[in-house]
């Protein structure tokens, strides 16, 4: 007789295969249509809040794998807090102004046409370009399963937003921290604009390393300077020495630092012996002669002169460097700037006689002038070696930049302001001490960058951005900071956008009751650095009430590690400058995406992993799994191999979940803990411990650590031991037998906990699991978003886990030979005879299930096949004498045609 139909075999409609690429888009679309994010807000009304403020990606181009990592990590964290019962807010946003968009428009219309068009038309084209990519990227982010207020994102080009960026600028001006001055800044000649520190990246460049002799005016010797920028020598107005060091004059009549003398001799820059010492303080305010143009160069003393390279005499051109500029102010050095916006020598070289033959250099790009200058230096050029070194480049054009003194707007870092008369630098450093950092090393990184940063240059000489919209009195050169005038400008921007600054006349823009004469005024025409735009989002999004964006300060800012010099810093400085508060309570940093070998991705290497390709091949759940399983605190490796590994782990989770669901299909209520069997209590106690550890890891956003613990539990304890030992009672016991219901109850509790734990990461799959789960798990939940995390019950297990698992392992090793020699086919043919109190204390049926044998006893008169010992406890393995039950296959029947007592009772 076939007893298969009498068995209670696993039953579920939950599919084994996820078919994620086909099924996810349908569900994500349904979530969008059902306004799930709005329901999430409603479900947690009045609960403690969690606000993650979105750092805006740039509205230009399709998303790359770094975008995917960033947005998925944010989504996991927001959902983690949601499923833990918090009222969450996540308003996604985009940076819409700036050079790359303007360049794309220039490429499309051509540079000639751009010059013919009014600013407002160029800005209109830029706005259209940004709008197009906002829509493209929004769709791409949604496909990653990321939830947020996609219907009301923030765009830095929205009229109200532009007005609030401008208001933040005005608030900083009111604090007295906004200054305009001529000062050397990073200058992109390729883009004809100033750059902030965050817009500069370092790449290798070949430069001439030269040593040049400047003849001292009164001493019969020359000061030797070293530089890698020969093109700045025409602007030299000083030579800096270190006042605390010793200098020497050599027999070949050169003045150098004593500490650097030996290296200069070794490198054959100079050849003479030391004739005498010279005190640098005695040389202060004397002059040397610039060999390029015969102009005087004042000898000065400066702290920035170091003794690790060069000659100890530093070429100083205040128009071309921060340190040069600062020391130049102290000594009243002339700031010469003979270089135009395109990086070419201008008429200044003629007016100031900076070359002997100015016609040769007029209109020549400074980098091309290097060779001409070296030729012209003649005998004054002591040495020239070409070196490959790290040099600042414009991060947009990827061209090397120059330092160029121009009139720019700055936010002052070291001027005192506010209630406590502290500087912006002091306030920022104090805030950094009080923040929470994930990982902790982010604190020192941000701190060191704030300690060493210069004033923030916020002005740009371009078209597409928020204008630094002030009126200047043409007669007095005074900037009008009248509050009513500024408020009126902001109001116009809110209604018409800041294109109005270019489209409307001064009469139309000027506050009617200002008492100012429009004819006396002119508009300032620079625009704001886009980092100021994104730094102002805390005001425009969190404080303006134009968005339902959560609390201020935000609980968390989360971006890549490059944002310690970018958005984390610009947000902190703008908020502190305008309101003396920090914009965030914690900062979480992730690394960059690299290939399997740890190399940077590039199209030329062919190692780029595109999100859309991953989605088509694996689905978003595998990408989300990769994010959660990666140690995001360092660089994240991704490749097809790595994605396959994550897909395999996903498959384990899915199959284990399916097995759990299939075996609790007919359960309608949970058995009380006191009625549960010892093995069920053991797995629940184990699960409680593991899930508590997972919760602790998730609470500090260490998702990979938590998932590794979960994976180990699912593979080793749950699937490897517990589910295996439960099969007999689940399939063969009576439907309502307490052993069966007890195991089902343990599985049901673990299933629900698994669903709520993984809902922040594998939201789609956990929602699908819930859809097929029994009513008592699902309850009234419409979908996964109606669930809240539940704790597993506290339960004590009396099992000696370590001993029992060791016994199970030794048993497996012992019977391996029996199987290989075909003495047995199945462990059910065996009995275990033991004197172990831990084993014999278990109910007989549980002891048998634990080892998957048909008998566990203290005495048995049968031939011993194999033996082993654990902690002085003896285990003999014998063959059972009973026959195989045709229904449950345990060897407990009197004959092979009759059922064992248990199966007989069930069928009766």
Coordinates of C-alpha atoms in Angstrom, one line a residue, residues 103-405:
X103 CA 28.8 72.4 -20.6
X104 CA 26.3 69.9 -21.9
X105 CA 24.2 72.7 -23.2
X106 CA 27.2 74.4 -24.7
X107 CA 28.1 71.2 -26.5
X108 CA 24.5 71.0 -27.9
X109 CA 24.2 74.6 -29.1
X110 CA 27.9 75.4 -29.8
X111 CA 30.0 78.0 -28.2
X112 CA 29.4 80.7 -30.8
X113 CA 25.6 80.5 -30.5
X114 CA 25.9 80.5 -26.7
X115 CA 27.6 84.0 -26.9
X116 CA 24.7 85.3 -29.0
X117 CA 22.0 84.0 -26.6
X118 CA 20.8 86.0 -23.5
X119 CA 21.6 84.5 -20.1
X120 CA 18.0 83.7 -19.5
X121 CA 17.8 81.5 -22.6
X122 CA 20.9 79.6 -21.7
X123 CA 19.5 79.1 -18.2
X124 CA 16.2 77.9 -19.7
X125 CA 18.1 75.2 -21.7
X126 CA 20.1 74.2 -18.6
X127 CA 16.8 73.9 -16.7
X128 CA 15.3 71.6 -19.4
X129 CA 18.5 69.4 -19.4
X130 CA 18.4 69.0 -15.6
X131 CA 14.6 68.3 -15.6
X132 CA 15.1 65.5 -18.1
X133 CA 17.7 63.8 -16.0
X134 CA 15.8 64.2 -12.8
X135 CA 13.0 62.2 -14.4
X136 CA 15.4 59.6 -15.8
X137 CA 17.2 59.1 -12.5
X138 CA 14.0 59.1 -10.4
X139 CA 12.8 56.2 -12.5
X140 CA 16.1 54.4 -12.1
X141 CA 16.1 54.9 -8.3
X142 CA 12.6 53.5 -8.0
X143 CA 13.6 50.4 -9.8
X144 CA 16.1 49.7 -6.9
X145 CA 13.1 49.4 -4.6
X146 CA 13.9 52.7 -2.9
X147 CA 10.9 54.3 -1.2
X148 CA 10.6 58.0 -0.4
X149 CA 8.6 61.1 -1.3
X150 CA 9.2 60.7 -5.1
X151 CA 6.2 62.9 -5.9
X152 CA 7.6 65.9 -4.0
X153 CA 11.4 65.7 -4.3
X154 CA 13.5 68.8 -3.8
X155 CA 15.2 70.4 -6.8
X156 CA 17.7 73.1 -6.2
X157 CA 16.4 74.9 -9.3
X158 CA 12.8 75.2 -8.0
X159 CA 11.8 78.8 -7.5
X160 CA 11.1 78.5 -3.8
X161 CA 14.4 76.6 -3.4
X162 CA 16.4 79.2 -5.2
X163 CA 14.9 81.9 -3.0
X164 CA 15.9 79.9 0.1
X165 CA 19.4 79.4 -1.1
X166 CA 19.6 83.2 -1.5
X167 CA 18.1 83.7 1.9
X168 CA 20.8 81.5 3.4
X169 CA 23.4 83.7 1.7
X170 CA 21.8 86.8 3.1
X171 CA 21.7 85.3 6.7
X172 CA 25.5 84.6 6.4
X173 CA 26.1 88.2 5.2
X174 CA 24.1 89.5 8.2
X175 CA 26.5 87.6 10.5
X176 CA 29.3 89.5 8.8
X177 CA 31.0 86.4 7.4
X178 CA 30.4 87.2 3.7
X179 CA 33.4 89.1 2.3
X180 CA 34.6 90.1 -1.1
X181 CA 38.2 90.5 -1.8
X182 CA 41.0 89.9 -4.3
X183 CA 42.8 86.7 -3.3
X184 CA 44.4 83.7 -5.0
X185 CA 41.9 81.0 -5.6
X186 CA 41.9 77.7 -7.5
X187 CA 41.1 78.8 -11.0
X188 CA 39.9 76.5 -13.8
X189 CA 41.1 78.2 -17.0
X190 CA 39.4 75.5 -19.0
X191 CA 36.0 76.5 -17.5
X192 CA 36.9 80.2 -16.8
X193 CA 35.7 80.1 -13.2
X194 CA 36.9 79.9 -9.6
X195 CA 36.7 76.6 -7.8
X196 CA 36.2 75.6 -4.2
X197 CA 38.5 73.1 -2.5
X198 CA 35.9 70.3 -2.9
X199 CA 36.0 70.8 -6.7
X200 CA 39.7 70.1 -7.0
X201 CA 41.1 66.6 -7.4
X202 CA 44.7 65.5 -7.7
X203 CA 46.1 63.8 -10.7
X204 CA 49.7 63.3 -11.9
X205 CA 51.3 66.0 -14.1
X206 CA 54.8 66.5 -15.5
X207 CA 56.3 69.8 -14.5
X208 CA 59.8 71.4 -14.8
X209 CA 61.5 71.4 -11.4
X210 CA 63.9 74.3 -11.5
X211 CA 66.5 76.1 -9.3
X212 CA 66.9 79.8 -10.1
X213 CA 69.4 82.3 -8.7
X214 CA 68.1 85.8 -7.6
X215 CA 71.1 88.2 -7.2
X216 CA 71.1 89.9 -3.8
X217 CA 71.1 93.7 -4.1
X218 CA 73.9 94.4 -1.6
X219 CA 75.6 91.0 -0.9
X220 CA 77.9 89.5 -3.4
X221 CA 75.8 86.3 -3.6
X222 CA 72.5 85.0 -4.9
X223 CA 69.5 83.5 -3.2
X224 CA 68.5 80.2 -4.8
X225 CA 64.8 79.5 -5.2
X226 CA 63.1 76.2 -6.3
X227 CA 59.8 76.0 -8.1
X228 CA 57.8 73.7 -10.4
X229 CA 55.8 76.6 -11.8
X230 CA 58.2 78.8 -13.9
X231 CA 55.3 80.7 -15.3
X232 CA 54.7 82.4 -11.9
X233 CA 58.2 83.9 -11.7
X234 CA 57.2 87.1 -13.6
X235 CA 54.8 87.8 -10.7
X236 CA 57.5 87.2 -8.0
X237 CA 57.6 90.0 -5.4
X238 CA 59.3 88.2 -2.5
X239 CA 61.7 85.5 -1.4
X240 CA 60.7 83.8 1.9
X241 CA 63.2 82.4 4.4
X242 CA 62.6 80.6 7.7
X243 CA 63.6 83.0 10.5
X244 CA 64.4 80.1 12.9
X245 CA 66.8 78.3 10.6
X246 CA 70.5 78.8 9.7
X247 CA 71.6 79.9 6.2
X248 CA 75.0 79.8 4.6
X249 CA 76.9 81.6 1.8
X250 CA 78.9 79.2 -0.5
X251 CA 82.2 79.8 -2.3
X252 CA 80.3 79.9 -5.6
X253 CA 78.3 82.7 -4.1
X254 CA 74.9 81.2 -3.3
X255 CA 72.7 81.6 -0.2
X256 CA 70.9 78.4 0.9
X257 CA 69.6 76.8 4.1
X258 CA 72.3 75.0 6.0
X259 CA 70.1 71.9 6.5
X260 CA 69.6 71.6 2.7
X261 CA 73.2 72.3 1.7
X262 CA 74.3 68.7 1.5
X263 CA 71.4 67.6 -0.7
X264 CA 72.0 70.6 -3.1
X265 CA 75.7 69.5 -3.4
X266 CA 74.7 65.9 -4.0
X267 CA 72.3 66.9 -6.7
X268 CA 74.9 69.3 -8.2
X269 CA 72.7 72.4 -7.9
X270 CA 75.6 74.2 -6.3
X271 CA 79.3 73.2 -6.0
X272 CA 81.0 75.5 -3.6
X273 CA 82.1 75.0 0.0
X274 CA 80.5 76.9 2.9
X275 CA 82.3 80.2 3.3
X276 CA 80.2 81.6 6.2
X277 CA 76.9 81.5 8.0
X278 CA 74.3 84.2 7.5
X279 CA 71.4 85.0 9.8
X280 CA 68.0 85.2 7.9
X281 CA 66.8 87.9 10.2
X282 CA 69.6 90.2 9.0
X283 CA 68.4 89.6 5.4
X284 CA 64.8 90.5 6.3
X285 CA 63.5 93.5 4.2
X286 CA 66.5 93.5 1.9
X287 CA 66.1 93.0 -1.8
X288 CA 67.1 90.5 -4.5
X289 CA 66.7 91.0 -8.3
X290 CA 64.3 88.9 -10.4
X291 CA 66.5 87.7 -13.3
X292 CA 63.5 87.5 -15.6
X293 CA 62.5 91.2 -15.5
X294 CA 65.0 93.1 -13.3
X295 CA 62.3 93.9 -10.7
X296 CA 63.1 93.8 -7.0
X297 CA 62.1 90.9 -4.8
X298 CA 61.8 91.6 -1.0
X299 CA 63.4 89.1 1.3
X300 CA 60.9 88.1 4.0
X301 CA 60.5 85.6 6.8
X302 CA 57.7 83.0 6.9
X303 CA 56.7 80.0 8.9
X304 CA 55.6 78.0 5.9
X305 CA 59.2 77.6 4.7
X306 CA 60.2 74.0 5.4
X307 CA 63.5 72.1 5.3
X308 CA 62.4 68.8 3.7
X309 CA 63.0 69.9 0.1
X310 CA 64.2 72.8 -2.1
X311 CA 66.7 75.4 -0.9
X312 CA 65.1 77.1 2.1
X313 CA 64.4 80.2 0.0
X314 CA 60.8 80.1 -1.3
X315 CA 59.7 82.0 -4.4
X316 CA 56.8 84.2 -3.4
X317 CA 54.1 85.5 -5.8
X318 CA 51.1 86.7 -3.7
X319 CA 48.8 86.5 -6.7
X320 CA 49.5 82.8 -7.2
X321 CA 49.3 81.1 -3.8
X322 CA 47.5 81.1 -0.4
X323 CA 50.7 81.1 1.8
X324 CA 52.3 83.7 -0.5
X325 CA 49.2 85.9 -0.2
X326 CA 49.1 85.7 3.6
X327 CA 52.7 86.5 4.1
X328 CA 52.5 89.2 1.3
X329 CA 49.8 91.0 3.3
X330 CA 52.1 91.1 6.3
X331 CA 55.0 92.6 4.3
X332 CA 52.9 94.7 2.0
X333 CA 54.1 92.8 -1.1
X334 CA 52.5 93.8 -4.4
X335 CA 49.8 91.4 -5.7
X336 CA 50.5 91.0 -9.4
X337 CA 48.1 89.1 -11.6
X338 CA 49.1 89.0 -15.3
X339 CA 47.0 86.0 -16.2
X340 CA 43.5 86.2 -17.7
X341 CA 40.4 83.9 -17.2
X342 CA 41.7 81.6 -20.0
X343 CA 45.1 81.1 -18.4
X344 CA 46.9 83.4 -20.8
X345 CA 49.2 86.3 -20.1
X346 CA 47.3 89.6 -20.4
X347 CA 48.2 93.3 -20.8
X348 CA 49.5 93.4 -17.2
X349 CA 52.8 92.1 -18.4
X350 CA 53.2 95.1 -20.7
X351 CA 52.0 97.6 -18.1
X352 CA 54.1 96.2 -15.3
X353 CA 57.1 95.3 -17.5
X354 CA 57.1 91.7 -16.3
X355 CA 59.2 90.4 -19.2
X356 CA 62.0 92.0 -21.1
X357 CA 60.2 91.2 -24.4
X358 CA 56.5 91.3 -23.6
X359 CA 55.3 90.8 -27.2
X360 CA 56.7 87.2 -27.1
X361 CA 54.4 86.3 -24.1
X362 CA 51.2 88.3 -24.7
X363 CA 48.2 86.0 -25.2
X364 CA 50.4 82.9 -24.5
X365 CA 49.0 80.2 -22.2
X366 CA 51.0 80.0 -19.0
X367 CA 51.8 76.3 -19.4
X368 CA 53.1 76.9 -22.9
X369 CA 55.2 79.8 -21.6
X370 CA 57.3 77.6 -19.3
X371 CA 59.9 76.6 -22.0
X372 CA 60.2 80.3 -23.2
X373 CA 60.9 81.4 -19.6
X374 CA 63.5 78.7 -18.9
X375 CA 65.3 79.8 -22.1
X376 CA 65.2 83.4 -21.0
X377 CA 66.5 82.8 -17.5
X378 CA 69.9 81.9 -19.0
X379 CA 72.8 81.5 -16.5
X380 CA 70.4 82.2 -13.6
X381 CA 68.8 78.8 -14.2
X382 CA 71.0 76.5 -12.2
X383 CA 69.2 73.2 -12.8
X384 CA 66.1 71.8 -14.6
X385 CA 64.7 68.3 -14.1
X386 CA 61.2 67.3 -15.3
X387 CA 59.3 65.6 -12.6
X388 CA 56.0 63.7 -12.4
X389 CA 54.0 64.8 -9.4
X390 CA 50.5 65.1 -8.0
X391 CA 49.0 68.4 -9.2
X392 CA 45.5 69.9 -8.6
X393 CA 43.0 69.5 -11.5
X394 CA 39.5 70.7 -12.1
X395 CA 37.1 67.9 -11.3
X396 CA 34.8 68.8 -14.1
X397 CA 37.2 69.5 -17.0
X398 CA 40.0 67.3 -15.7
X399 CA 42.5 70.0 -16.8
X400 CA 45.3 71.2 -14.5
X401 CA 44.3 74.4 -12.7
X402 CA 46.2 77.5 -11.7
X403 CA 46.2 79.7 -8.6
X404 CA 45.0 83.1 -9.6
X405 CA 44.2 86.2 -7.6

